[in-house]
Amino acid sequence: MEDTLFNRAFRDSEGNIVLAQMPNLPILVWLAATLLNFIPTTSNIHTGLDALAFGSLFTWAWLELFQGVNYFRRALGFIVLLGALASRLPWS
């Protein structure tokens, strides 16, 4: 296979075009914690679920950034990592 920018950006090591993959554990934990946060609970449970959701999303983004199968997935990890960190900044 030819080593072009398109191939490096969107193909994995086997030559398949990869834009989306089956969800892995960190993204499933993030989804579950985020959905559970919509249920009215005490502030301690809400804080715990929020921390769990942030930690799992951060982990997923970090893994994609450094172990993504192609440049697109690594860029996606970088963008999500920046977004997760920016969501924690105090915007006034």
mmCIF file with all atom_site columns, C-alpha atoms in Angstrom:
data_model
loop_
_atom_site.group_PDB
_atom_site.id
_atom_site.type_symbol
_atom_site.label_atom_id
_atom_site.label_alt_id
_atom_site.label_comp_id
_atom_site.label_asym_id
_atom_site.label_entity_id
_atom_site.label_seq_id
_atom_site.pdbx_PDB_ins_code
_atom_site.Cartn_x
_atom_site.Cartn_y
_atom_site.Cartn_z
_atom_site.occupancy
_atom_site.B_iso_or_equiv
_atom_site.pdbx_formal_charge
_atom_site.auth_seq_id
_atom_site.auth_comp_id
_atom_site.auth_asym_id
_atom_site.auth_atom_id
_atom_site.pdbx_PDB_model_num
ATOM 1  C CA . MET A 1 1  ? 0.000   0.000  0.000  1.00 0.00 ? 1  MET A CA 1
ATOM 2  C CA . GLU A 1 2  ? 1.214   3.483  -0.849 1.00 0.00 ? 2  GLU A CA 1
ATOM 3  C CA . ASP A 1 3  ? 2.337   5.671  2.090  1.00 0.00 ? 3  ASP A CA 1
ATOM 4  C CA . THR A 1 4  ? 0.232   8.793  1.496  1.00 0.00 ? 4  THR A CA 1
ATOM 5  C CA . LEU A 1 5  ? -1.162  11.329 3.953  1.00 0.00 ? 5  LEU A CA 1
ATOM 6  C CA . PHE A 1 6  ? -4.662  9.912  3.447  1.00 0.00 ? 6  PHE A CA 1
ATOM 7  C CA . ASN A 1 7  ? -3.475  6.397  4.280  1.00 0.00 ? 7  ASN A CA 1
ATOM 8  C CA . ARG A 1 8  ? -1.621  7.538  7.392  1.00 0.00 ? 8  ARG A CA 1
ATOM 9  C CA . ALA A 1 9  ? -4.569  9.664  8.505  1.00 0.00 ? 9  ALA A CA 1
ATOM 10 C CA . PHE A 1 10 ? -7.405  7.194  8.014  1.00 0.00 ? 10 PHE A CA 1
ATOM 11 C CA . ARG A 1 11 ? -6.053  3.631  7.639  1.00 0.00 ? 11 ARG A CA 1
ATOM 12 C CA . ASP A 1 12 ? -4.918  1.251  10.357 1.00 0.00 ? 12 ASP A CA 1
ATOM 13 C CA . SER A 1 13 ? -1.922  -1.096 10.165 1.00 0.00 ? 13 SER A CA 1
ATOM 14 C CA . GLU A 1 14 ? -3.987  -3.659 8.221  1.00 0.00 ? 14 GLU A CA 1
ATOM 15 C CA . GLY A 1 15 ? -5.063  -1.128 5.579  1.00 0.00 ? 15 GLY A CA 1
ATOM 16 C CA . ASN A 1 16 ? -8.657  -0.692 6.781  1.00 0.00 ? 16 ASN A CA 1
ATOM 17 C CA . ILE A 1 17 ? -10.156 2.791  6.912  1.00 0.00 ? 17 ILE A CA 1
ATOM 18 C CA . VAL A 1 18 ? -10.959 3.482  10.572 1.00 0.00 ? 18 VAL A CA 1
ATOM 19 C CA . LEU A 1 19 ? -13.115 6.424  11.624 1.00 0.00 ? 19 LEU A CA 1
ATOM 20 C CA . ALA A 1 20 ? -15.041 4.774  14.467 1.00 0.00 ? 20 ALA A CA 1
ATOM 21 C CA . GLN A 1 21 ? -14.468 1.676  16.540 1.00 0.00 ? 21 GLN A CA 1
ATOM 22 C CA . MET A 1 22 ? -16.381 -0.412 19.047 1.00 0.00 ? 22 MET A CA 1
ATOM 23 C CA . PRO A 1 23 ? -16.489 1.437  22.380 1.00 0.00 ? 23 PRO A CA 1
ATOM 24 C CA . ASN A 1 24 ? -13.846 0.408  24.875 1.00 0.00 ? 24 ASN A CA 1
ATOM 25 C CA . LEU A 1 25 ? -14.135 0.334  28.679 1.00 0.00 ? 25 LEU A CA 1
ATOM 26 C CA . PRO A 1 26 ? -13.243 3.992  29.426 1.00 0.00 ? 26 PRO A CA 1
ATOM 27 C CA . ILE A 1 27 ? -15.809 5.371  26.971 1.00 0.00 ? 27 ILE A CA 1
ATOM 28 C CA . LEU A 1 28 ? -18.494 2.978  28.280 1.00 0.00 ? 28 LEU A CA 1
ATOM 29 C CA . VAL A 1 29 ? -17.775 4.051  31.875 1.00 0.00 ? 29 VAL A CA 1
ATOM 30 C CA . TRP A 1 30 ? -17.947 7.712  30.796 1.00 0.00 ? 30 TRP A CA 1
ATOM 31 C CA . LEU A 1 31 ? -21.302 7.138  29.104 1.00 0.00 ? 31 LEU A CA 1
ATOM 32 C CA . ALA A 1 32 ? -22.757 5.283  32.095 1.00 0.00 ? 32 ALA A CA 1
ATOM 33 C CA . ALA A 1 33 ? -21.531 7.875  34.619 1.00 0.00 ? 33 ALA A CA 1
ATOM 34 C CA . THR A 1 34 ? -22.813 10.741 32.456 1.00 0.00 ? 34 THR A CA 1
ATOM 35 C CA . LEU A 1 35 ? -26.245 9.156  32.095 1.00 0.00 ? 35 LEU A CA 1
ATOM 36 C CA . LEU A 1 36 ? -26.433 8.366  35.813 1.00 0.00 ? 36 LEU A CA 1
ATOM 37 C CA . ASN A 1 37 ? -25.652 12.023 36.530 1.00 0.00 ? 37 ASN A CA 1
ATOM 38 C CA . PHE A 1 38 ? -29.064 12.948 35.089 1.00 0.00 ? 38 PHE A CA 1
ATOM 39 C CA . ILE A 1 39 ? -30.788 11.070 37.920 1.00 0.00 ? 39 ILE A CA 1
ATOM 40 C CA . PRO A 1 40 ? -31.485 13.379 40.872 1.00 0.00 ? 40 PRO A CA 1
ATOM 41 C CA . THR A 1 41 ? -29.122 12.334 43.674 1.00 0.00 ? 41 THR A CA 1
ATOM 42 C CA . THR A 1 42 ? -27.240 13.827 46.584 1.00 0.00 ? 42 THR A CA 1
ATOM 43 C CA . SER A 1 43 ? -24.355 16.166 45.895 1.00 0.00 ? 43 SER A CA 1
ATOM 44 C CA . ASN A 1 44 ? -21.784 13.582 47.024 1.00 0.00 ? 44 ASN A CA 1
ATOM 45 C CA . ILE A 1 45 ? -23.014 11.008 44.516 1.00 0.00 ? 45 ILE A CA 1
ATOM 46 C CA . HIS A 1 46 ? -23.207 13.660 41.804 1.00 0.00 ? 46 HIS A CA 1
ATOM 47 C CA . THR A 1 47 ? -19.634 14.761 42.552 1.00 0.00 ? 47 THR A CA 1
ATOM 48 C CA . GLY A 1 48 ? -18.401 11.165 42.481 1.00 0.00 ? 48 GLY A CA 1
ATOM 49 C CA . LEU A 1 49 ? -20.137 10.408 39.183 1.00 0.00 ? 49 LEU A CA 1
ATOM 50 C CA . ASP A 1 50 ? -18.807 13.644 37.710 1.00 0.00 ? 50 ASP A CA 1
ATOM 51 C CA . ALA A 1 51 ? -15.251 12.741 38.750 1.00 0.00 ? 51 ALA A CA 1
ATOM 52 C CA . LEU A 1 52 ? -15.679 9.220  37.365 1.00 0.00 ? 52 LEU A CA 1
ATOM 53 C CA . ALA A 1 53 ? -17.011 10.560 34.065 1.00 0.00 ? 53 ALA A CA 1
ATOM 54 C CA . PHE A 1 54 ? -14.164 13.066 33.738 1.00 0.00 ? 54 PHE A CA 1
ATOM 55 C CA . GLY A 1 55 ? -11.516 10.494 34.653 1.00 0.00 ? 55 GLY A CA 1
ATOM 56 C CA . SER A 1 56 ? -12.759 7.922  32.201 1.00 0.00 ? 56 SER A CA 1
ATOM 57 C CA . LEU A 1 57 ? -13.091 10.454 29.362 1.00 0.00 ? 57 LEU A CA 1
ATOM 58 C CA . PHE A 1 58 ? -9.586  11.754 30.128 1.00 0.00 ? 58 PHE A CA 1
ATOM 59 C CA . THR A 1 59 ? -8.279  8.161  30.067 1.00 0.00 ? 59 THR A CA 1
ATOM 60 C CA . TRP A 1 60 ? -9.973  7.420  26.748 1.00 0.00 ? 60 TRP A CA 1
ATOM 61 C CA . ALA A 1 61 ? -8.630  10.615 25.174 1.00 0.00 ? 61 ALA A CA 1
ATOM 62 C CA . TRP A 1 62 ? -5.118  9.928  26.495 1.00 0.00 ? 62 TRP A CA 1
ATOM 63 C CA . LEU A 1 63 ? -5.165  6.389  25.103 1.00 0.00 ? 63 LEU A CA 1
ATOM 64 C CA . GLU A 1 64 ? -6.407  7.593  21.719 1.00 0.00 ? 64 GLU A CA 1
ATOM 65 C CA . LEU A 1 65 ? -3.794  10.358 21.631 1.00 0.00 ? 65 LEU A CA 1
ATOM 66 C CA . PHE A 1 66 ? -0.879  7.985  22.182 1.00 0.00 ? 66 PHE A CA 1
ATOM 67 C CA . GLN A 1 67 ? -2.197  4.631  20.935 1.00 0.00 ? 67 GLN A CA 1
ATOM 68 C CA . GLY A 1 68 ? -4.731  5.568  18.252 1.00 0.00 ? 68 GLY A CA 1
ATOM 69 C CA . VAL A 1 69 ? -4.681  3.415  15.128 1.00 0.00 ? 69 VAL A CA 1
ATOM 70 C CA . ASN A 1 70 ? -4.290  6.378  12.769 1.00 0.00 ? 70 ASN A CA 1
ATOM 71 C CA . TYR A 1 71 ? -3.769  10.136 12.747 1.00 0.00 ? 71 TYR A CA 1
ATOM 72 C CA . PHE A 1 72 ? -7.510  10.820 12.707 1.00 0.00 ? 72 PHE A CA 1
ATOM 73 C CA . ARG A 1 73 ? -8.069  8.847  15.928 1.00 0.00 ? 73 ARG A CA 1
ATOM 74 C CA . ARG A 1 74 ? -5.040  10.508 17.555 1.00 0.00 ? 74 ARG A CA 1
ATOM 75 C CA . ALA A 1 75 ? -6.330  13.955 16.582 1.00 0.00 ? 75 ALA A CA 1
ATOM 76 C CA . LEU A 1 76 ? -9.742  13.005 17.971 1.00 0.00 ? 76 LEU A CA 1
ATOM 77 C CA . GLY A 1 77 ? -8.106  12.033 21.251 1.00 0.00 ? 77 GLY A CA 1
ATOM 78 C CA . PHE A 1 78 ? -6.237  15.356 21.341 1.00 0.00 ? 78 PHE A CA 1
ATOM 79 C CA . ILE A 1 79 ? -9.397  17.384 20.689 1.00 0.00 ? 79 ILE A CA 1
ATOM 80 C CA . VAL A 1 80 ? -11.399 15.492 23.329 1.00 0.00 ? 80 VAL A CA 1
ATOM 81 C CA . LEU A 1 81 ? -8.538  15.841 25.821 1.00 0.00 ? 81 LEU A CA 1
ATOM 82 C CA . LEU A 1 82 ? -8.421  19.602 25.271 1.00 0.00 ? 82 LEU A CA 1
ATOM 83 C CA . GLY A 1 83 ? -12.211 19.823 25.545 1.00 0.00 ? 83 GLY A CA 1
ATOM 84 C CA . ALA A 1 84 ? -12.289 17.806 28.761 1.00 0.00 ? 84 ALA A CA 1
ATOM 85 C CA . LEU A 1 85 ? -9.608  19.975 30.331 1.00 0.00 ? 85 LEU A CA 1
ATOM 86 C CA . ALA A 1 86 ? -11.274 23.185 29.118 1.00 0.00 ? 86 ALA A CA 1
ATOM 87 C CA . SER A 1 87 ? -14.568 22.083 30.646 1.00 0.00 ? 87 SER A CA 1
ATOM 88 C CA . ARG A 1 88 ? -12.874 22.076 34.065 1.00 0.00 ? 88 ARG A CA 1
ATOM 89 C CA . LEU A 1 89 ? -11.525 25.625 33.794 1.00 0.00 ? 89 LEU A CA 1
ATOM 90 C CA . PRO A 1 90 ? -13.443 28.334 35.652 1.00 0.00 ? 90 PRO A CA 1
ATOM 91 C CA . TRP A 1 91 ? -14.966 30.498 32.925 1.00 0.00 ? 91 TRP A CA 1
ATOM 92 C CA . SER A 1 92 ? -16.311 33.723 34.372 1.00 0.00 ? 92 SER A CA 1
#
